[in-house]
Amino acid sequence: MNIQRRKTRTCTVGNVKIGSDHPVAIQTMTMAKSEDAKAVIAEIKTIEDSACDIIRISIPTLDAAKNIPEIKASTEMPIVADIHFDPRLAIAALDYGADKIRINPGNFYDRSYLEKVIKLAKEKGAAIRIGVNAGSLEKDLWEKHGAPTADALAESALRWVDFVEALDFKNFVVSIKSERVQVMIAAYKKFVEADNDVPLHLGVTHAGSPIPGTVKNSMGIGALLMQGIGDTVRASITDSIEKEVEVCKNILKAIGLYDKEADVIACPTCGRLEVDLEKMLAEVEAALKPIKRPIRVAVMGCVVNAVGEAKESDYGIASGKKAGALFYKGELFKANVPEANLVNELLELIQEKEQIKL
């Protein structure tokens, strides 16, 4: 199934382009205080070789803004400055070289200052994210709708799009976030119905701890992406930035929008299991990390689904009692392989066929 993405214009963020002509970009946000440049840089290094494309840092003070050049120099990923309440910090962040600023117009009360921010971003060649959030909906929209409903959030976003575009600025994206998945999905869909080509940043705000946070983001982000809506994503969960990136990557991979690593599938195990499948799976996943192409590898534990799943994959193990079989491109490659040799022989087969050293 090929997803037909909604046609959107390109927003340039440093060396990354966001829009329907480009891959869906993955983002995360550092947790270290940006007044401590070394701590932020150390955190960024943990995802330097991951699937992350763009990194956001909080800028609550002028001292934090002053660290943007040092932080930028430490990574090739574009730096987004997260700004709230004080538009003067947005101006400082742009002056110090932020590739993009994230602003929430709902808590920027001086429109004349907001105009200055937008004009400066245009001068600097920087991007902007207009971040509409259920937690900071404008007072008049709250009074009109009675709550941060999907209609209210979409109306807010469209209002700010008109405001920004009236200043002849188009290098921006929009996010419309709620902690309620159904509201988030509906708000984005209502925004899209207004027939515009603004790129969209997807996410479920303050989604929670790892399991519920992963589920909420997978449902919200995944549902929209399946409909072709969304150009960049962040999974907001109460966990490390590495976990956020992994969640985003796996959402994209699950629906065919990420093709820079192997897709390893495995059965959930049951009482029929005759091999140490968890150990085998961990070994296969670790060994395949260097592969940057979308091969599909099945690591199956018993005969119930093993042969069928292995045959549907590029490579596969179909396990039995202390032994198993190797499959390649849907055909039996080798039978009666001892359990102790299954992983090694699978990896040797992959190396041979893919012409890669693992």
mmCIF file of C-alpha atoms in Angstrom:
data_model
loop_
_atom_site.group_PDB
_atom_site.id
_atom_site.type_symbol
_atom_site.label_atom_id
_atom_site.label_comp_id
_atom_site.label_asym_id
_atom_site.label_seq_id
_atom_site.Cartn_x
_atom_site.Cartn_y
_atom_site.Cartn_z
ATOM 1 C CA MET A 1 0.000 0.000 0.000
ATOM 2 C CA ASN A 2 1.443 3.342 -1.074
ATOM 3 C CA ILE A 3 0.347 6.303 1.026
ATOM 4 C CA GLN A 4 -0.655 9.319 -1.056
ATOM 5 C CA ARG A 5 0.681 12.225 0.957
ATOM 6 C CA ARG A 6 -1.179 15.524 1.090
ATOM 7 C CA LYS A 7 0.550 18.027 -1.179
ATOM 8 C CA THR A 8 2.418 20.593 0.906
ATOM 9 C CA ARG A 9 5.011 23.223 0.155
ATOM 10 C CA THR A 10 8.594 22.941 1.365
ATOM 11 C CA CYS A 11 9.763 24.473 4.640
ATOM 12 C CA THR A 12 13.557 24.665 4.927
ATOM 13 C CA VAL A 13 15.068 24.116 8.385
ATOM 14 C CA GLY A 14 18.842 24.307 8.185
ATOM 15 C CA ASN A 15 19.906 21.330 6.069
ATOM 16 C CA VAL A 16 16.521 19.571 6.374
ATOM 17 C CA LYS A 17 13.524 20.128 4.137
ATOM 18 C CA ILE A 18 9.990 19.499 5.403
ATOM 19 C CA GLY A 19 7.080 18.927 3.034
ATOM 20 C CA SER A 20 5.423 16.336 0.834
ATOM 21 C CA ASP A 21 8.341 16.241 -1.617
ATOM 22 C CA HIS A 22 10.633 15.054 1.191
ATOM 23 C CA PRO A 23 10.722 12.175 3.705
ATOM 24 C CA VAL A 24 8.765 12.677 6.927
ATOM 25 C CA ALA A 25 11.283 14.249 9.324
ATOM 26 C CA ILE A 26 11.753 12.971 12.885
ATOM 27 C CA GLN A 27 12.201 15.412 15.759
ATOM 28 C CA THR A 28 12.793 15.317 19.490
ATOM 29 C CA MET A 29 13.490 17.820 22.267
ATOM 30 C CA THR A 30 16.335 17.879 24.761
ATOM 31 C CA MET A 31 15.622 17.709 28.482
ATOM 32 C CA ALA A 32 18.821 19.367 29.732
ATOM 33 C CA LYS A 33 18.675 23.042 30.664
ATOM 34 C CA SER A 34 19.874 25.083 27.705
ATOM 35 C CA GLU A 35 21.773 27.438 30.020
ATOM 36 C CA ASP A 36 24.180 24.480 30.321
ATOM 37 C CA ALA A 37 25.479 24.083 26.771
ATOM 38 C CA LYS A 38 27.693 21.111 27.602
ATOM 39 C CA ALA A 39 24.767 19.158 29.073
ATOM 40 C CA VAL A 40 22.632 19.832 25.990
ATOM 41 C CA ILE A 41 25.466 18.837 23.665
ATOM 42 C CA ALA A 42 26.038 15.608 25.607
ATOM 43 C CA GLU A 43 22.347 14.768 25.293
ATOM 44 C CA ILE A 44 22.343 15.473 21.560
ATOM 45 C CA LYS A 45 25.325 13.139 21.129
ATOM 46 C CA THR A 46 23.160 10.247 22.362
ATOM 47 C CA ILE A 47 21.025 10.515 19.207
ATOM 48 C CA GLU A 48 23.661 11.691 16.743
ATOM 49 C CA ASP A 49 23.615 8.362 14.884
ATOM 50 C CA SER A 50 19.880 7.760 15.263
ATOM 51 C CA ALA A 51 16.978 8.448 12.906
ATOM 52 C CA CYS A 52 16.527 11.953 14.331
ATOM 53 C CA ASP A 53 16.580 14.780 11.781
ATOM 54 C CA ILE A 54 15.875 17.894 13.860
ATOM 55 C CA ILE A 55 16.540 18.745 17.512
ATOM 56 C CA ARG A 56 14.597 21.260 19.620
ATOM 57 C CA ILE A 57 15.939 22.992 22.715
ATOM 58 C CA SER A 58 14.117 25.130 25.270
ATOM 59 C CA ILE A 59 15.002 28.829 25.397
ATOM 60 C CA PRO A 60 13.451 30.224 28.595
ATOM 61 C CA THR A 61 16.180 32.832 29.219
ATOM 62 C CA LEU A 62 18.634 35.062 27.381
ATOM 63 C CA ASP A 63 21.507 32.983 28.798
ATOM 64 C CA ALA A 64 20.013 29.940 27.073
ATOM 65 C CA ALA A 65 19.761 31.837 23.773
ATOM 66 C CA LYS A 66 23.423 32.827 24.017
ATOM 67 C CA ASN A 67 24.375 29.124 23.951
ATOM 68 C CA ILE A 68 22.753 28.478 20.566
ATOM 69 C CA PRO A 69 25.980 29.032 18.546
ATOM 70 C CA GLU A 70 27.946 26.558 20.677
ATOM 71 C CA ILE A 71 25.164 23.974 20.515
ATOM 72 C CA LYS A 72 24.757 24.434 16.748
ATOM 73 C CA ALA A 73 28.479 23.931 16.202
ATOM 74 C CA SER A 74 28.308 20.534 17.923
ATOM 75 C CA THR A 75 25.877 18.854 15.516
ATOM 76 C CA GLU A 76 24.787 18.711 11.900
ATOM 77 C CA MET A 77 21.132 18.544 12.945
ATOM 78 C CA PRO A 78 19.211 21.820 12.694
ATOM 79 C CA ILE A 79 18.480 23.512 16.017
ATOM 80 C CA VAL A 80 14.956 24.652 16.865
ATOM 81 C CA ALA A 81 14.544 27.195 19.666
ATOM 82 C CA ASP A 82 11.402 26.606 21.750
ATOM 83 C CA ILE A 83 9.947 29.952 22.831
ATOM 84 C CA HIS A 84 7.023 30.799 25.098
ATOM 85 C CA PHE A 85 5.553 34.040 26.482
ATOM 86 C CA ASP A 86 8.410 36.423 25.635
ATOM 87 C CA PRO A 87 8.868 37.284 21.936
ATOM 88 C CA ARG A 88 12.131 39.035 22.805
ATOM 89 C CA LEU A 89 13.608 35.581 23.373
ATOM 90 C CA ALA A 90 12.493 34.598 19.872
ATOM 91 C CA ILE A 91 14.363 37.590 18.481
ATOM 92 C CA ALA A 92 17.441 36.698 20.532
ATOM 93 C CA ALA A 93 17.298 33.062 19.366
ATOM 94 C CA LEU A 94 17.150 34.163 15.734
ATOM 95 C CA ASP A 95 20.012 36.614 16.252
ATOM 96 C CA TYR A 96 22.092 33.811 17.781
ATOM 97 C CA GLY A 97 21.483 31.580 14.762
ATOM 98 C CA ALA A 98 18.575 29.238 15.510
ATOM 99 C CA ASP A 99 17.556 27.402 12.336
ATOM 100 C CA LYS A 100 13.926 27.521 13.401
ATOM 101 C CA ILE A 101 11.865 28.848 16.266
ATOM 102 C CA ARG A 102 8.794 27.244 17.765
ATOM 103 C CA ILE A 103 6.288 29.801 18.966
ATOM 104 C CA ASN A 104 2.847 29.431 20.511
ATOM 105 C CA PRO A 105 0.894 32.520 19.450
ATOM 106 C CA GLY A 106 -1.657 31.705 22.142
ATOM 107 C CA ASN A 107 0.801 32.900 24.784
ATOM 108 C CA PHE A 108 2.333 35.758 22.766
ATOM 109 C CA TYR A 109 0.204 38.733 23.709
ATOM 110 C CA ASP A 110 1.910 41.539 21.768
ATOM 111 C CA ARG A 111 1.168 41.130 18.064
ATOM 112 C CA SER A 112 3.499 43.970 17.095
ATOM 113 C CA TYR A 113 6.399 42.016 18.607
ATOM 114 C CA LEU A 114 5.223 38.886 16.829
ATOM 115 C CA GLU A 115 5.413 40.786 13.555
ATOM 116 C CA LYS A 116 9.023 41.691 14.369
ATOM 117 C CA VAL A 117 9.796 38.013 15.012
ATOM 118 C CA ILE A 118 8.339 36.933 11.679
ATOM 119 C CA LYS A 119 10.124 39.673 9.737
ATOM 120 C CA LEU A 120 13.443 38.791 11.389
ATOM 121 C CA ALA A 121 12.980 35.088 10.614
ATOM 122 C CA LYS A 122 12.490 36.036 6.972
ATOM 123 C CA GLU A 123 15.669 38.147 7.006
ATOM 124 C CA LYS A 124 17.665 35.334 8.623
ATOM 125 C CA GLY A 125 16.303 32.580 6.358
ATOM 126 C CA ALA A 126 15.011 30.773 9.443
ATOM 127 C CA ALA A 127 11.850 28.711 9.762
ATOM 128 C CA ILE A 128 8.992 28.986 12.248
ATOM 129 C CA ARG A 129 6.634 26.442 13.773
ATOM 130 C CA ILE A 130 3.283 27.852 14.789
ATOM 131 C CA GLY A 131 2.478 25.567 17.705
ATOM 132 C CA VAL A 132 -1.210 25.628 18.583
ATOM 133 C CA ASN A 133 -1.864 23.722 21.809
ATOM 134 C CA ALA A 134 -5.003 22.781 23.728
ATOM 135 C CA GLY A 135 -3.338 24.018 26.909
ATOM 136 C CA SER A 136 -2.992 27.593 25.672
ATOM 137 C CA LEU A 137 -5.984 28.260 23.453
ATOM 138 C CA GLU A 138 -6.780 31.952 22.966
ATOM 139 C CA LYS A 139 -9.384 33.340 25.370
ATOM 140 C CA ASP A 140 -11.865 34.385 22.671
ATOM 141 C CA LEU A 141 -11.830 30.917 21.102
ATOM 142 C CA TRP A 142 -12.277 29.257 24.487
ATOM 143 C CA GLU A 143 -15.303 31.464 25.134
ATOM 144 C CA LYS A 144 -16.697 30.784 21.660
ATOM 145 C CA HIS A 145 -16.300 26.984 21.755
ATOM 146 C CA GLY A 146 -16.437 26.365 25.517
ATOM 147 C CA ALA A 147 -13.320 24.155 25.485
ATOM 148 C CA PRO A 148 -10.249 23.386 23.356
ATOM 149 C CA THR A 149 -12.295 21.387 20.864
ATOM 150 C CA ALA A 150 -11.075 20.266 17.459
ATOM 151 C CA ASP A 151 -13.002 23.158 15.878
ATOM 152 C CA ALA A 152 -11.412 25.661 18.257
ATOM 153 C CA LEU A 153 -7.882 24.373 17.689
ATOM 154 C CA ALA A 154 -8.259 24.308 13.907
ATOM 155 C CA GLU A 155 -9.723 27.823 13.933
ATOM 156 C CA SER A 156 -6.761 29.045 15.988
ATOM 157 C CA ALA A 157 -4.268 27.475 13.601
ATOM 158 C CA LEU A 158 -5.969 28.899 10.512
ATOM 159 C CA ARG A 159 -6.136 32.323 12.140
ATOM 160 C CA TRP A 160 -2.384 32.337 12.691
ATOM 161 C CA VAL A 161 -1.658 31.041 9.206
ATOM 162 C CA ASP A 162 -3.530 34.051 7.822
ATOM 163 C CA PHE A 163 -1.612 36.374 10.148
ATOM 164 C CA VAL A 164 1.798 35.021 9.164
ATOM 165 C CA GLU A 165 1.110 34.783 5.443
ATOM 166 C CA ALA A 166 -0.183 38.380 5.439
ATOM 167 C CA LEU A 167 3.400 39.316 6.327
ATOM 168 C CA ASP A 168 4.604 37.489 3.201
ATOM 169 C CA PHE A 169 6.261 34.693 5.194
ATOM 170 C CA LYS A 170 5.795 31.092 4.104
ATOM 171 C CA ASN A 171 8.749 29.175 5.555
ATOM 172 C CA PHE A 172 6.712 27.760 8.407
ATOM 173 C CA VAL A 173 4.935 24.647 9.626
ATOM 174 C CA VAL A 174 1.923 24.257 11.889
ATOM 175 C CA SER A 175 1.213 21.882 14.761
ATOM 176 C CA ILE A 176 -2.195 21.442 16.419
ATOM 177 C CA LYS A 177 -1.706 19.432 19.587
ATOM 178 C CA SER A 178 -3.987 17.984 22.232
ATOM 179 C CA GLU A 179 -3.434 15.256 24.813
ATOM 180 C CA ARG A 180 -6.695 13.699 23.610
ATOM 181 C CA VAL A 181 -5.981 11.607 20.539
ATOM 182 C CA GLN A 182 -9.435 11.939 18.978
ATOM 183 C CA VAL A 183 -9.388 15.728 19.336
ATOM 184 C CA MET A 184 -5.884 15.925 17.886
ATOM 185 C CA ILE A 185 -6.826 13.837 14.838
ATOM 186 C CA ALA A 186 -10.038 15.780 14.228
ATOM 187 C CA ALA A 187 -8.290 19.153 14.564
ATOM 188 C CA TYR A 188 -5.662 18.316 11.957
ATOM 189 C CA LYS A 189 -8.323 16.997 9.576
ATOM 190 C CA LYS A 190 -10.377 20.184 9.951
ATOM 191 C CA PHE A 191 -7.262 22.247 9.236
ATOM 192 C CA VAL A 192 -6.594 20.238 6.079
ATOM 193 C CA GLU A 193 -10.200 20.675 4.931
ATOM 194 C CA ALA A 194 -9.498 24.418 4.671
ATOM 195 C CA ASP A 195 -7.501 23.586 1.522
ATOM 196 C CA ASN A 196 -4.007 24.935 2.108
ATOM 197 C CA ASP A 197 -0.502 23.618 1.478
ATOM 198 C CA VAL A 198 1.035 24.365 4.886
ATOM 199 C CA PRO A 199 3.339 21.538 6.101
ATOM 200 C CA LEU A 200 2.183 19.885 9.318
ATOM 201 C CA HIS A 201 4.111 18.815 12.412
ATOM 202 C CA LEU A 202 2.290 15.928 14.137
ATOM 203 C CA GLY A 203 2.280 14.924 17.780
ATOM 204 C CA VAL A 204 0.145 14.218 20.846
ATOM 205 C CA THR A 205 1.075 16.676 23.575
ATOM 206 C CA HIS A 206 2.115 15.485 27.084
ATOM 207 C CA ALA A 207 1.099 11.931 26.198
ATOM 208 C CA GLY A 208 2.505 10.388 29.383
ATOM 209 C CA SER A 209 4.795 7.564 30.470
ATOM 210 C CA PRO A 210 6.391 5.162 27.962
ATOM 211 C CA ILE A 211 3.588 2.669 27.301
ATOM 212 C CA PRO A 212 0.545 4.994 27.204
ATOM 213 C CA GLY A 213 2.647 7.716 25.583
ATOM 214 C CA THR A 214 3.798 5.376 22.841
ATOM 215 C CA VAL A 215 0.270 4.106 22.235
ATOM 216 C CA LYS A 216 -1.273 7.593 22.095
ATOM 217 C CA ASN A 217 1.362 8.892 19.692
ATOM 218 C CA SER A 218 1.186 5.778 17.540
ATOM 219 C CA MET A 219 -2.590 6.108 17.263
ATOM 220 C CA GLY A 220 -2.648 9.852 16.654
ATOM 221 C CA ILE A 221 0.397 10.230 14.422
ATOM 222 C CA GLY A 222 -0.170 6.920 12.659
ATOM 223 C CA ALA A 223 -3.845 7.572 11.902
ATOM 224 C CA LEU A 224 -3.041 10.892 10.242
ATOM 225 C CA LEU A 225 -0.020 9.624 8.333
ATOM 226 C CA MET A 226 -2.095 6.756 6.952
ATOM 227 C CA GLN A 227 -4.378 9.417 5.468
ATOM 228 C CA GLY A 228 -1.408 11.226 3.949
ATOM 229 C CA ILE A 229 -1.444 14.011 6.545
ATOM 230 C CA GLY A 230 1.830 15.027 8.194
ATOM 231 C CA ASP A 231 5.329 16.085 7.196
ATOM 232 C CA THR A 232 7.328 15.930 10.431
ATOM 233 C CA VAL A 233 6.701 14.146 13.743
ATOM 234 C CA ARG A 234 7.630 14.133 17.410
ATOM 235 C CA ALA A 235 6.429 11.576 19.957
ATOM 236 C CA SER A 236 6.153 13.435 23.269
ATOM 237 C CA ILE A 237 6.620 10.844 25.996
ATOM 238 C CA THR A 238 8.018 10.989 29.512
ATOM 239 C CA ASP A 239 11.221 9.148 28.678
ATOM 240 C CA SER A 240 14.617 9.713 27.093
ATOM 241 C CA ILE A 241 15.016 11.434 23.749
ATOM 242 C CA GLU A 242 16.411 8.166 22.372
ATOM 243 C CA LYS A 243 13.069 6.503 23.136
ATOM 244 C CA GLU A 244 11.147 9.345 21.489
ATOM 245 C CA VAL A 245 13.160 8.940 18.304
ATOM 246 C CA GLU A 246 12.697 5.158 18.340
ATOM 247 C CA VAL A 247 8.929 5.532 18.692
ATOM 248 C CA CYS A 248 8.757 7.958 15.765
ATOM 249 C CA LYS A 249 10.971 5.779 13.606
ATOM 250 C CA ASN A 250 8.907 2.684 14.279
ATOM 251 C CA ILE A 251 5.632 4.486 13.562
ATOM 252 C CA LEU A 252 7.015 5.531 10.184
ATOM 253 C CA LYS A 253 8.510 2.111 9.512
ATOM 254 C CA ALA A 254 5.253 0.329 10.343
ATOM 255 C CA ILE A 255 3.426 2.181 7.567
ATOM 256 C CA GLY A 256 6.201 2.156 4.990
ATOM 257 C CA LEU A 257 7.482 5.721 5.445
ATOM 258 C CA TYR A 258 10.935 4.830 6.790
ATOM 259 C CA ASP A 259 13.269 2.648 4.755
ATOM 260 C CA LYS A 260 16.716 3.149 6.281
ATOM 261 C CA GLU A 261 16.958 -0.031 8.352
ATOM 262 C CA ALA A 262 15.951 -3.675 8.454
ATOM 263 C CA ASP A 263 12.458 -4.625 9.614
ATOM 264 C CA VAL A 264 12.745 -7.575 11.990
ATOM 265 C CA ILE A 265 9.527 -9.375 12.899
ATOM 266 C CA ALA A 266 9.063 -12.137 15.467
ATOM 267 C CA CYS A 267 6.241 -14.174 16.950
ATOM 268 C CA PRO A 268 5.007 -13.359 20.482
ATOM 269 C CA THR A 269 5.969 -16.882 21.711
ATOM 270 C CA CYS A 270 3.710 -19.442 23.358
ATOM 271 C CA GLY A 271 3.836 -22.898 24.941
ATOM 272 C CA ARG A 272 4.866 -24.486 21.634
ATOM 273 C CA LEU A 273 8.237 -22.753 21.683
ATOM 274 C CA GLU A 274 11.208 -25.130 21.510
ATOM 275 C CA VAL A 275 14.062 -22.600 21.068
ATOM 276 C CA ASP A 276 15.345 -19.575 22.975
ATOM 277 C CA LEU A 277 13.625 -17.087 20.691
ATOM 278 C CA GLU A 278 14.197 -13.969 22.791
ATOM 279 C CA LYS A 279 17.949 -14.548 22.730
ATOM 280 C CA MET A 280 17.918 -15.231 18.994
ATOM 281 C CA LEU A 281 15.830 -12.136 18.289
ATOM 282 C CA ALA A 282 18.122 -9.876 20.326
ATOM 283 C CA GLU A 283 21.175 -11.227 18.495
ATOM 284 C CA VAL A 284 19.587 -10.701 15.078
ATOM 285 C CA GLU A 285 18.406 -7.160 15.869
ATOM 286 C CA ALA A 286 21.808 -6.153 17.208
ATOM 287 C CA ALA A 287 23.659 -7.628 14.246
ATOM 288 C CA LEU A 288 21.420 -5.927 11.669
ATOM 289 C CA LYS A 289 21.831 -2.379 13.019
ATOM 290 C CA PRO A 290 24.432 -1.462 10.351
ATOM 291 C CA ILE A 291 21.973 -2.264 7.546
ATOM 292 C CA LYS A 292 20.470 0.923 6.112
ATOM 293 C CA ARG A 293 17.990 -0.630 3.700
ATOM 294 C CA PRO A 294 14.448 -2.000 4.156
ATOM 295 C CA ILE A 295 15.044 -5.744 4.150
ATOM 296 C CA ARG A 296 12.468 -7.820 6.053
ATOM 297 C CA VAL A 297 13.708 -10.542 8.388
ATOM 298 C CA ALA A 298 11.432 -13.006 10.218
ATOM 299 C CA VAL A 299 12.543 -14.717 13.429
ATOM 300 C CA MET A 300 9.788 -17.235 14.150
ATOM 301 C CA GLY A 301 9.526 -19.681 17.026
ATOM 302 C CA CYS A 302 7.335 -22.585 15.929
ATOM 303 C CA VAL A 303 5.678 -24.226 12.946
ATOM 304 C CA VAL A 304 2.226 -22.619 13.347
ATOM 305 C CA ASN A 305 3.059 -19.404 11.468
ATOM 306 C CA ALA A 306 6.791 -19.773 10.985
ATOM 307 C CA VAL A 307 6.880 -21.059 7.433
ATOM 308 C CA GLY A 308 4.250 -18.621 6.156
ATOM 309 C CA GLU A 309 5.834 -15.573 7.782
ATOM 310 C CA ALA A 310 9.354 -16.596 6.823
ATOM 311 C CA LYS A 311 8.256 -17.076 3.237
ATOM 312 C CA GLU A 312 6.740 -13.569 3.197
ATOM 313 C CA SER A 313 10.059 -12.049 4.259
ATOM 314 C CA ASP A 314 13.340 -11.515 2.452
ATOM 315 C CA TYR A 315 15.076 -13.713 5.007
ATOM 316 C CA GLY A 316 13.659 -15.904 7.724
ATOM 317 C CA ILE A 317 14.159 -18.465 10.427
ATOM 318 C CA ALA A 318 11.427 -21.052 10.966
ATOM 319 C CA SER A 319 12.236 -22.808 14.234
ATOM 320 C CA GLY A 320 11.306 -26.277 15.437
ATOM 321 C CA LYS A 321 12.472 -28.593 18.207
ATOM 322 C CA LYS A 322 16.104 -27.536 18.827
ATOM 323 C CA ALA A 323 16.510 -26.881 15.098
ATOM 324 C CA GLY A 324 15.005 -24.876 12.283
ATOM 325 C CA ALA A 325 15.099 -23.837 8.650
ATOM 326 C CA LEU A 326 16.380 -20.843 6.715
ATOM 327 C CA PHE A 327 14.276 -19.120 4.071
ATOM 328 C CA TYR A 328 15.357 -16.695 1.370
ATOM 329 C CA LYS A 329 12.938 -14.726 -0.826
ATOM 330 C CA GLY A 330 10.042 -17.032 -0.028
ATOM 331 C CA GLU A 331 11.858 -20.297 -0.687
ATOM 332 C CA LEU A 332 13.393 -22.875 1.629
ATOM 333 C CA PHE A 333 17.130 -22.236 1.624
ATOM 334 C CA LYS A 334 18.328 -24.801 4.170
ATOM 335 C CA ALA A 335 16.551 -27.267 6.476
ATOM 336 C CA ASN A 336 17.502 -28.924 9.784
ATOM 337 C CA VAL A 337 19.844 -26.193 10.986
ATOM 338 C CA PRO A 338 20.763 -26.772 14.671
ATOM 339 C CA GLU A 339 19.451 -24.126 17.056
ATOM 340 C CA ALA A 340 23.007 -23.136 18.004
ATOM 341 C CA ASN A 341 23.792 -22.300 14.366
ATOM 342 C CA LEU A 342 20.536 -20.662 13.264
ATOM 343 C CA VAL A 343 21.451 -17.037 13.928
ATOM 344 C CA ASN A 344 24.978 -17.301 12.535
ATOM 345 C CA GLU A 345 23.796 -19.006 9.369
ATOM 346 C CA LEU A 346 21.013 -16.451 8.930
ATOM 347 C CA LEU A 347 23.516 -13.604 9.253
ATOM 348 C CA GLU A 348 25.935 -15.285 6.861
ATOM 349 C CA LEU A 349 23.131 -15.616 4.322
ATOM 350 C CA ILE A 350 22.212 -11.942 4.694
ATOM 351 C CA GLN A 351 25.846 -10.868 4.321
ATOM 352 C CA GLU A 352 26.248 -12.952 1.190
ATOM 353 C CA LYS A 353 23.066 -11.801 -0.532
ATOM 354 C CA GLU A 354 23.203 -8.144 0.548
ATOM 355 C CA GLN A 355 26.953 -7.817 -0.029
ATOM 356 C CA ILE A 356 27.470 -6.299 3.395
ATOM 357 C CA LYS A 357 29.742 -7.002 6.357
ATOM 358 C CA LEU A 358 27.961 -7.429 9.693
#
